[in-house]
mmCIF file of C-alpha atoms and ligand atoms in Angstrom:
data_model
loop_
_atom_site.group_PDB
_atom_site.id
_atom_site.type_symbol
_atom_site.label_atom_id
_atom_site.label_comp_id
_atom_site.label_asym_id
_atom_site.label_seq_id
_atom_site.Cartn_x
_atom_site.Cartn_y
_atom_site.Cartn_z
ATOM 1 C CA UNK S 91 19.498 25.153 10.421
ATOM 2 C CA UNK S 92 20.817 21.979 12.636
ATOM 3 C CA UNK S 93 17.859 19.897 12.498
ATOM 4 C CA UNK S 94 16.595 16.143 12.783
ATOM 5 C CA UNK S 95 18.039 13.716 10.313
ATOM 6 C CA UNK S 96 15.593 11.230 10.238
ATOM 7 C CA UNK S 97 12.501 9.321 12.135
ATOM 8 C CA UNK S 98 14.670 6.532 13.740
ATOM 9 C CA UNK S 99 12.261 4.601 15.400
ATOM 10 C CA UNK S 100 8.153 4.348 16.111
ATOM 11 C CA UNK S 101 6.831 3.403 19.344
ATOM 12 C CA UNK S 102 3.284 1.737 19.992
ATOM 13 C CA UNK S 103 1.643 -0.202 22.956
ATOM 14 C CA UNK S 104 0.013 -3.274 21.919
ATOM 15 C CA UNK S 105 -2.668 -5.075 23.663
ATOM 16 C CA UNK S 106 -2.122 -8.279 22.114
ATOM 17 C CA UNK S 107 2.108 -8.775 21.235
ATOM 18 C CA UNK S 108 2.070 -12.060 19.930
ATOM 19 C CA UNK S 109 -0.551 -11.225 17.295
ATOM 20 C CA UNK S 110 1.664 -7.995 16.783
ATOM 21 C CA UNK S 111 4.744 -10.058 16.260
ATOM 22 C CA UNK S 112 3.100 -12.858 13.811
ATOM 23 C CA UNK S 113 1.740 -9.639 11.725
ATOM 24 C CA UNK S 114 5.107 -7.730 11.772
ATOM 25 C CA UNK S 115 7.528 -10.926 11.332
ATOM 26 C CA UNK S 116 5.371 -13.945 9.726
ATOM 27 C CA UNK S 117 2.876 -11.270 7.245
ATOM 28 C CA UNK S 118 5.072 -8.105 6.855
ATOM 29 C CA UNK S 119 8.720 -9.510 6.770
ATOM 30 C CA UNK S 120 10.393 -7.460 9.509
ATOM 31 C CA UNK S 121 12.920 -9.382 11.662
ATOM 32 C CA UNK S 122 12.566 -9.791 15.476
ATOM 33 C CA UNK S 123 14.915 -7.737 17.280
ATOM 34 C CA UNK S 124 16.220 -7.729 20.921
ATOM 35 C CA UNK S 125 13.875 -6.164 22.978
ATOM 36 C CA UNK S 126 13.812 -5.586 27.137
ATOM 37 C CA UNK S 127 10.868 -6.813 29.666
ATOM 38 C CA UNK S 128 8.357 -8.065 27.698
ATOM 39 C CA UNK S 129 8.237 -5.909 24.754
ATOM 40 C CA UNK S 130 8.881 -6.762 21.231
ATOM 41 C CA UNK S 131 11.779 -5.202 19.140
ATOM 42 C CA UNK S 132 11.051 -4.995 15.607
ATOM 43 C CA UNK S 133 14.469 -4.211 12.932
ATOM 44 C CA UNK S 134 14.034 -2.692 8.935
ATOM 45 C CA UNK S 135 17.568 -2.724 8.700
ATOM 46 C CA UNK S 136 20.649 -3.057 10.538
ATOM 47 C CA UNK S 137 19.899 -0.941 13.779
ATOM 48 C CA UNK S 138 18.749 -3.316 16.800
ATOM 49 C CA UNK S 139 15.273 -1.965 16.261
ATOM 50 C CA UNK S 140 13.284 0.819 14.386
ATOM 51 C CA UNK S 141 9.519 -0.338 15.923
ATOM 52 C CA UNK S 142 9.248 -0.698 20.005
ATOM 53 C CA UNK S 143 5.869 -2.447 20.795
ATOM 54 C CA UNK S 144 5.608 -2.685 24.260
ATOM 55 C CA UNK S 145 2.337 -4.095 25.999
ATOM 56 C CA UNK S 146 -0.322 -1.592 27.143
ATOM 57 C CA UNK S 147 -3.991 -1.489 26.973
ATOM 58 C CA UNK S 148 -4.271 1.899 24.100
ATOM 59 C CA UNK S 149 -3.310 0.217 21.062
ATOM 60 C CA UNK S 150 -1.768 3.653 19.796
ATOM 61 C CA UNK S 151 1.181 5.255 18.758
ATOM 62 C CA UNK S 152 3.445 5.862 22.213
ATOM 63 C CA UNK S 153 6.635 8.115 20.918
ATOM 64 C CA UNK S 154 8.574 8.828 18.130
ATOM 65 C CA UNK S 155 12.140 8.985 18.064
ATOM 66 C CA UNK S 156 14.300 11.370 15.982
ATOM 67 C CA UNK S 157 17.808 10.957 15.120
ATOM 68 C CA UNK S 158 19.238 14.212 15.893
ATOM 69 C CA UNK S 159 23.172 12.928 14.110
ATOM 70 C CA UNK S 160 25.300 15.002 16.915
ATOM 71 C CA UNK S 161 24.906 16.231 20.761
ATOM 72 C CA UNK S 162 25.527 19.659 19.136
ATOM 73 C CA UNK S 163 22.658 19.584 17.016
ATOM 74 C CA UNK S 164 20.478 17.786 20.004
ATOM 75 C CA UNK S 165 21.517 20.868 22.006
ATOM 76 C CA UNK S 166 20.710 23.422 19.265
ATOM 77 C CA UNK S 167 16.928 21.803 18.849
ATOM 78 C CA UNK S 168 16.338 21.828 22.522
ATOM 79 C CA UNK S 169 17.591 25.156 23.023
ATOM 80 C CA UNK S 170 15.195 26.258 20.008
ATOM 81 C CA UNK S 171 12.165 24.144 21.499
ATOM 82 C CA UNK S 172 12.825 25.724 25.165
ATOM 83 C CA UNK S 173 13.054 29.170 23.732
ATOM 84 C CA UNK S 174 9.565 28.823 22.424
ATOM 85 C CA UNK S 175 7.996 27.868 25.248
ATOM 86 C CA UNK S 176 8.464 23.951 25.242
ATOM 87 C CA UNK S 177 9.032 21.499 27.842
ATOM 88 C CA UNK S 178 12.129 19.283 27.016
ATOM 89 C CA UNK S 179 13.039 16.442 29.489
ATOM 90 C CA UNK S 180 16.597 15.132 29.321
ATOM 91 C CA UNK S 181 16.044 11.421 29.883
ATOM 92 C CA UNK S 182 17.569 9.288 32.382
ATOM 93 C CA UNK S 183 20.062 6.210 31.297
ATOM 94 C CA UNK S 184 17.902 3.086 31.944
ATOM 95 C CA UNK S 185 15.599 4.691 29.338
ATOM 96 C CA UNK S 186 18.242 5.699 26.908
ATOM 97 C CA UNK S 187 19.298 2.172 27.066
ATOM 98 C CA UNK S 188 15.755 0.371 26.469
ATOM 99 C CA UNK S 189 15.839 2.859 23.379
ATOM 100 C CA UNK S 190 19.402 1.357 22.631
ATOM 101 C CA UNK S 191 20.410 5.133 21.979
ATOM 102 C CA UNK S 192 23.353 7.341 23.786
ATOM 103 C CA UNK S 193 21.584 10.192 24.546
ATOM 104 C CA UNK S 194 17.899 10.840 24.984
ATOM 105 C CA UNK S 195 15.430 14.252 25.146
ATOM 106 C CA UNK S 196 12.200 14.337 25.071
ATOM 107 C CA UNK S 197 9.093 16.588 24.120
ATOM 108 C CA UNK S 198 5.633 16.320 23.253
ATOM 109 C CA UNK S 199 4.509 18.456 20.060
ATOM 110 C CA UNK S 200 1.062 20.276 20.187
ATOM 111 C CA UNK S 201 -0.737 17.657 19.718
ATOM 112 C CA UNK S 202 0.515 16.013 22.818
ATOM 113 C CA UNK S 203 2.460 13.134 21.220
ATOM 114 C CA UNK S 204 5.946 11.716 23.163
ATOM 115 C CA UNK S 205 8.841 13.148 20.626
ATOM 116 C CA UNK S 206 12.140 11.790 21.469
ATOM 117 C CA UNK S 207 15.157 13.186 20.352
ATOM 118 C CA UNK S 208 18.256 11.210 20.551
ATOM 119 C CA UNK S 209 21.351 10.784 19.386
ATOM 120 C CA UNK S 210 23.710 7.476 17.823
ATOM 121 C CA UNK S 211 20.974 4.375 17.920
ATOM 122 C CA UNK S 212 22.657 1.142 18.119
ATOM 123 C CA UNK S 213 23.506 -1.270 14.910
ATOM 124 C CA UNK S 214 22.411 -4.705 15.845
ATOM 125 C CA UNK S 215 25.305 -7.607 15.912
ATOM 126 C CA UNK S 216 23.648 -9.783 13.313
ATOM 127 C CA UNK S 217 22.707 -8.744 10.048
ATOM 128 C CA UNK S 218 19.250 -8.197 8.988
ATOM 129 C CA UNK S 219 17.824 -11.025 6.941
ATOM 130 C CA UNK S 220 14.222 -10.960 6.048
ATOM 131 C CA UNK S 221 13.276 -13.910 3.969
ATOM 132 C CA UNK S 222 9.595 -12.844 3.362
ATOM 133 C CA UNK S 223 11.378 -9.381 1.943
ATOM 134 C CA UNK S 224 14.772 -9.925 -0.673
ATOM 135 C CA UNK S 225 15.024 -6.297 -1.453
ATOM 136 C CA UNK S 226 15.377 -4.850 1.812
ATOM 137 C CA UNK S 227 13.318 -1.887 3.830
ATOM 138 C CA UNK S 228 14.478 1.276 2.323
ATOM 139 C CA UNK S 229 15.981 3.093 4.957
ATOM 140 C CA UNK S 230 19.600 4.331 3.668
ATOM 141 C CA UNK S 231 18.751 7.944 3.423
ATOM 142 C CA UNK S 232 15.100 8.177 4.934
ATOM 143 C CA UNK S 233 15.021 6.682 8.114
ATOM 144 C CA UNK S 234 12.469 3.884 9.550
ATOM 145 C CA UNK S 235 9.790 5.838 7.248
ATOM 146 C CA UNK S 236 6.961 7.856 8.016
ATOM 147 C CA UNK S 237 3.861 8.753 10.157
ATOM 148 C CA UNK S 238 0.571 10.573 9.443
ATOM 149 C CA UNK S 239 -1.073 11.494 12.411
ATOM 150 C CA UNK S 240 -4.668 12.930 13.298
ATOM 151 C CA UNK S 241 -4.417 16.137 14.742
ATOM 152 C CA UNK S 242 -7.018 18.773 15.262
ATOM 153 C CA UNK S 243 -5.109 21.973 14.252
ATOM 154 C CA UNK S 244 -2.434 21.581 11.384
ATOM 155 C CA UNK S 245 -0.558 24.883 11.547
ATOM 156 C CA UNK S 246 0.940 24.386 15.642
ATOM 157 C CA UNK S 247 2.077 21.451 14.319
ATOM 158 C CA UNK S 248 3.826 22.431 11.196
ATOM 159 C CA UNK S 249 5.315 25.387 13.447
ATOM 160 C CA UNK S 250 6.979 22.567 15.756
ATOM 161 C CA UNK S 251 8.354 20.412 13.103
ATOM 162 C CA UNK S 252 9.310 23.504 11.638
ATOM 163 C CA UNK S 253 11.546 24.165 15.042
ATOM 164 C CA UNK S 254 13.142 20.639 15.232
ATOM 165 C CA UNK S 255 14.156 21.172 11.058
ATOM 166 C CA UNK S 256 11.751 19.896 8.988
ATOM 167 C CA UNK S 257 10.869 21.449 5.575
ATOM 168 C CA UNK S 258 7.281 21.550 3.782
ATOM 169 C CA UNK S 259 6.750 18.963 1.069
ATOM 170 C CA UNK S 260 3.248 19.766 0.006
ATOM 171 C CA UNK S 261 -0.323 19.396 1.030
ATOM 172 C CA UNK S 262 -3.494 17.458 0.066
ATOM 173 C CA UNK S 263 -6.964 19.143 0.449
ATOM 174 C CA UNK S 264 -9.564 16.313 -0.516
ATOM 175 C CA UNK S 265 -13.651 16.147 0.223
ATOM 176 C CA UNK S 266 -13.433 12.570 1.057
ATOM 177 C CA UNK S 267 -17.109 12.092 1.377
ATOM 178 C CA UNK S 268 -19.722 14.912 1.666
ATOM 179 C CA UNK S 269 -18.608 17.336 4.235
ATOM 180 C CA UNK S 270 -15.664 15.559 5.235
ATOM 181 C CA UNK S 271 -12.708 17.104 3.776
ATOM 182 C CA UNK S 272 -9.273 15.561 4.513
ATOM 183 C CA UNK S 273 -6.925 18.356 4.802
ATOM 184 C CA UNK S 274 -3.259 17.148 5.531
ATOM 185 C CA UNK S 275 0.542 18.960 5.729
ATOM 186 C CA UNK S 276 3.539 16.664 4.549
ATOM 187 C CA UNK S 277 6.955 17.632 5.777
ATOM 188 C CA UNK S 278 10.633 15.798 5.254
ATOM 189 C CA UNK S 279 13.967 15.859 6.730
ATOM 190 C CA UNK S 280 15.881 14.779 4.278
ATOM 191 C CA UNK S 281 15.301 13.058 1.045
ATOM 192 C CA UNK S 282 12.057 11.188 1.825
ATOM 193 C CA UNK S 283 9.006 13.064 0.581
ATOM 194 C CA UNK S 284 7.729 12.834 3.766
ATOM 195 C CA UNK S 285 8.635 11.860 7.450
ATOM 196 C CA UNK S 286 5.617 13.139 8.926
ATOM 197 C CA UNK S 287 2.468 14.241 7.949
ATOM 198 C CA UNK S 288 -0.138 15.816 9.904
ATOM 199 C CA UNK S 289 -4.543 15.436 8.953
ATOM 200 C CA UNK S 290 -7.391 17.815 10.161
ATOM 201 C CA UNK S 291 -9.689 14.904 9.920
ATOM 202 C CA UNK S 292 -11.741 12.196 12.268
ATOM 203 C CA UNK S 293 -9.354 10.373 14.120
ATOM 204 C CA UNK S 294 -9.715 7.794 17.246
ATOM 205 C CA UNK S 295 -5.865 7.277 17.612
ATOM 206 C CA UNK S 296 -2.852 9.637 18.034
ATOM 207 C CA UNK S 297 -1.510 7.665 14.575
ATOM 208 C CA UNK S 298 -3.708 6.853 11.115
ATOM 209 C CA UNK S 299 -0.470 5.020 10.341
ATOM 210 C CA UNK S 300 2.859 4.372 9.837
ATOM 211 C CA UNK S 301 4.816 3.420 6.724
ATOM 212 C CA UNK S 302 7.021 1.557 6.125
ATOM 213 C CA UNK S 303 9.274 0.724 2.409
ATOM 214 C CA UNK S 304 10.673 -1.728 0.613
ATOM 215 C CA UNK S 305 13.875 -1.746 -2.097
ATOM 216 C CA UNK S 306 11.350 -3.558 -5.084
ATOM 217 C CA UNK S 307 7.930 -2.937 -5.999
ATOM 218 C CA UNK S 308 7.562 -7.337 -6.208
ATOM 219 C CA UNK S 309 8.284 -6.954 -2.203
ATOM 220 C CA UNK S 310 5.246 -5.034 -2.420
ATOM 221 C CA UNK S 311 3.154 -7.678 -4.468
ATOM 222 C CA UNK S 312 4.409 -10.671 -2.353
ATOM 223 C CA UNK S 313 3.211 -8.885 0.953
ATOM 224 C CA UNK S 314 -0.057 -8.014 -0.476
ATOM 225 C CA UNK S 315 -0.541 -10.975 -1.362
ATOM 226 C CA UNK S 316 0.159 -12.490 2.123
ATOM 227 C CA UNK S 317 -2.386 -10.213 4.384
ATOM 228 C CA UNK S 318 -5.143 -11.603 1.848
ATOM 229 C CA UNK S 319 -4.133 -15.214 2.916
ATOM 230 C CA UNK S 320 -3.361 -14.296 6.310
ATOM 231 C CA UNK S 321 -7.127 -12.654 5.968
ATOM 232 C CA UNK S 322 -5.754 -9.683 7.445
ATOM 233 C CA UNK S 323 -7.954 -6.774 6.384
ATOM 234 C CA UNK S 324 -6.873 -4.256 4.332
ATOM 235 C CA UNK S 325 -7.984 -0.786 5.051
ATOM 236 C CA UNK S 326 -6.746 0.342 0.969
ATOM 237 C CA UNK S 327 -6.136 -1.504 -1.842
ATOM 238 C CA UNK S 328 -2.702 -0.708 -3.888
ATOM 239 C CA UNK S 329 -2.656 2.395 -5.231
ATOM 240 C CA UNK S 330 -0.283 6.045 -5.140
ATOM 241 C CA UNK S 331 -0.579 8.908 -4.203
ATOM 242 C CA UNK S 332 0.158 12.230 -6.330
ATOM 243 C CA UNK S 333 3.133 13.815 -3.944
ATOM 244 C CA UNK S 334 5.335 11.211 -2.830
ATOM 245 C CA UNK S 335 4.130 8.671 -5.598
ATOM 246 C CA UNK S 336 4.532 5.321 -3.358
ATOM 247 C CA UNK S 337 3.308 2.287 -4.801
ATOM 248 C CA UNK S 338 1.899 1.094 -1.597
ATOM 249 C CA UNK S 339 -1.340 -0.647 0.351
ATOM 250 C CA UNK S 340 -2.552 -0.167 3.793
ATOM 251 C CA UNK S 341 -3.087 -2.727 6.255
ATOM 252 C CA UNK S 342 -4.992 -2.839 9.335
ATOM 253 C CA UNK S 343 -2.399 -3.896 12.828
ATOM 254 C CA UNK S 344 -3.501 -5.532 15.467
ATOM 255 C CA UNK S 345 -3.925 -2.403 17.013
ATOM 256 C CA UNK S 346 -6.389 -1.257 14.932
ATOM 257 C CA UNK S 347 -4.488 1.628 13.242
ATOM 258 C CA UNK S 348 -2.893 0.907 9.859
ATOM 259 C CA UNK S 349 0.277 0.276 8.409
ATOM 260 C CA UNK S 350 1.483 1.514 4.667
ATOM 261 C CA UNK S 351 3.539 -0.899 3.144
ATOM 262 C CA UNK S 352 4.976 0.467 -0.123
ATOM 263 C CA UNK S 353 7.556 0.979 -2.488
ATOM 264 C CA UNK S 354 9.395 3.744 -4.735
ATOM 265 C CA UNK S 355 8.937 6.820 -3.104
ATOM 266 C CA UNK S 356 9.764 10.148 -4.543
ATOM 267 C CA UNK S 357 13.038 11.704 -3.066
ATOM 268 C CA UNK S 358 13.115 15.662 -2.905
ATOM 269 C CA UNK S 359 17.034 15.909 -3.624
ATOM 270 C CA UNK S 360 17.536 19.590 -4.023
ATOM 271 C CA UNK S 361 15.298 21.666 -1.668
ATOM 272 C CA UNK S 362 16.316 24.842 -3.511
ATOM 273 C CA UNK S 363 14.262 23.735 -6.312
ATOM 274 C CA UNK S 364 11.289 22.017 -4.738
ATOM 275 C CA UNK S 365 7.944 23.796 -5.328
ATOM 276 C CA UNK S 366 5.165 23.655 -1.910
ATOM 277 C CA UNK S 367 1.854 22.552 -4.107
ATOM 278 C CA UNK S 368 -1.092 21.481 -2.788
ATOM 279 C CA UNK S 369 -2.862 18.739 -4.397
ATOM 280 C CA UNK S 370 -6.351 18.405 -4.740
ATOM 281 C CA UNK S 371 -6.686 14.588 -4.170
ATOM 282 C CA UNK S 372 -5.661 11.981 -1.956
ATOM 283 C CA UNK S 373 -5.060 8.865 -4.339
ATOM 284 C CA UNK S 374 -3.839 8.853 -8.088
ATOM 285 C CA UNK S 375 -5.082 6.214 -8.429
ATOM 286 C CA UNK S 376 -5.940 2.876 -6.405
ATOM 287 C CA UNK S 377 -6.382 2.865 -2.422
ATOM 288 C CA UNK S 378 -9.602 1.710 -2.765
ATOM 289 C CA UNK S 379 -11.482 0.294 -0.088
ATOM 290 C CA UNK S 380 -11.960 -3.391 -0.238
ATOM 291 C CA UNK S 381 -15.763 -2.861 -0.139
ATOM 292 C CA UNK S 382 -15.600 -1.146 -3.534
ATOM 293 C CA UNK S 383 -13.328 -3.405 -5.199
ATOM 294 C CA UNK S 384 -15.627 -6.870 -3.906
ATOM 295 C CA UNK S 385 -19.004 -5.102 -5.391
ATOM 296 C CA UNK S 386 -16.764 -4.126 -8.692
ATOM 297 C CA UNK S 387 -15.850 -7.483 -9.046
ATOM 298 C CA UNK S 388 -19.189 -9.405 -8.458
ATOM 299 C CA UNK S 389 -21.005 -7.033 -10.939
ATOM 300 C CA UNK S 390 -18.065 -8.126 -13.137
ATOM 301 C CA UNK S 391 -19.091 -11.996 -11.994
ATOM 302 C CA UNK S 392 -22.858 -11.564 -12.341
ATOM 303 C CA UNK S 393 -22.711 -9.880 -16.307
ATOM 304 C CA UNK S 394 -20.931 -13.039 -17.703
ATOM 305 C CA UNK S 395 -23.206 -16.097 -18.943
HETATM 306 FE FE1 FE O 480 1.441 7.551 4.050
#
């Protein structure tokens, strides 16, 4: 089936850009891209931009784009989304070009988040160069990286991103804490273990995060090690998790949502073979929240003479 070929690009609003841009640039190690009327362009790689923040008051994820690799296979998803019953917008030019892409559509999925599906986003005339990151973002064959949204009903959701191509990966059914069970569907669209991911559990935003991935696991270290300094809080400690087995920490934004910043994900090469499990548990190990590892710690402080 013609489907999407990767997530090419997060958008958020941002009620505070320059604290955005200190996290994203001076903490995290992305570069600063060209961006259009007041919004900040963020690059991974060598596209002119694969995070939009533009200012607004919500502090939430805005739209995601999809790269859809051909008009043919754009036309073949919206023809599939407007058979079932979708609305799909063809977008105008001046918003094709803020997105830097040729063509534009656009959607929203069940859950009421902006999907935009586009084809050929521009490469950026100057190499990326990240100082703060030597390895690189991984983005070669899995696109910006992925998102794990919030949503009340898993299954319409999973039937959309079914529509536009994706493929299961697995799912995690977890009782976080008693009576809250964390029940999330992870789907790919190509050799990422997952480009999105969708959570029947308590959420205040339309995103719980994005992430985002890095060539070397010491690109990893280094940038946990500068939120600390930066006293940026962490919302989970390093840790991985059993399907996609990223080495990878969570960090709060600006906008209150978080980011996962990790490295050596599992690739699912050969769909043919892949087995849909479900995994009983979140974290293999790690993820911690900071609370728990501060008391662990001190009771380590307090037994020593
Ligand atoms: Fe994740």
């Amino acid at each position: 089936m013609n489907g999407v070929k990767e997530l090419g690009y997060f958008g958020i609003t941002a009620s505070d850009l320059p604290a955005w841009e200190h996290f994203a640039v001076e903490v995290l190690g992305l570069a600063r891209g060209e961006a259009a009327d007041g919004a900040l362009a963020l690059r991974l790689d060598d596209r002119v931009h694969r995070m939009i923040v533009e200012p607004g008051a919500s502090d939430d994820m805005q739209f995601i784009g999809y790269d859809c690799g051909s008009d043919a296979t754009l036309e073949a998803i919206a023809g599939r989304l407007r058979e079932a019953g979708h609305l799909i917008e063809a977008c105008d030019e001046t918003l094709a070009r803020r997105r830097a892409v040729r063509r534009l559509h656009a959607t929203r999925d069940p859950a009421g988040n902006r999907v935009e599906l586009y084809v050929d986003l521009a490469r950026a005339d100057m190499p990326f160069e990240s100082a703060l990151v030597p390895s690189g973002f991984c983005t070669a064959s899995g696109g910006a990286g992925h998102a794990f949204m919030p949503v009340p009903d898993r299954q319409p959701m999973i039937d959309f991103y079914t529509l536009i191509g994706f493929r299961m990966s697995d799912f995690i059914v977890e009782e976080v804490a008693p009576g809250m069970v964390v029940d999330a569907a992870f789907m790919h669209c190509n050799p990422r273990h997952h480009t999105v991911a969708f959570a029947q559990m308590p959420g205040a935003k339309a995103i719980h995060h994005f992430m985002i991935e890095v060539n070397e696991r010491v690109d990893v270290g280094c940038a946990y090690d500068r939120v600390m300094k930066a006293g940026i809080p962490l919302e989970a400690t390093l840790g991985m998790h059993p399907n996609d087995r990223m080495f990878s920490f969570y960090v709060t934004t600006p906008s209150g949502f978080a980011i996962e910043f990790g490295a050596d994900g599992r690739l699912i090469e050969d769909d043919d073979a892949w087995e849909v499990t479900t995994h009983d548990r979140l974290s293999t190990w790690g993820h911690s929240r900071p609370a728990q590892v501060v008391e662990a710690l001190s009771r380590g402080n307090s037994a020593r003479p």
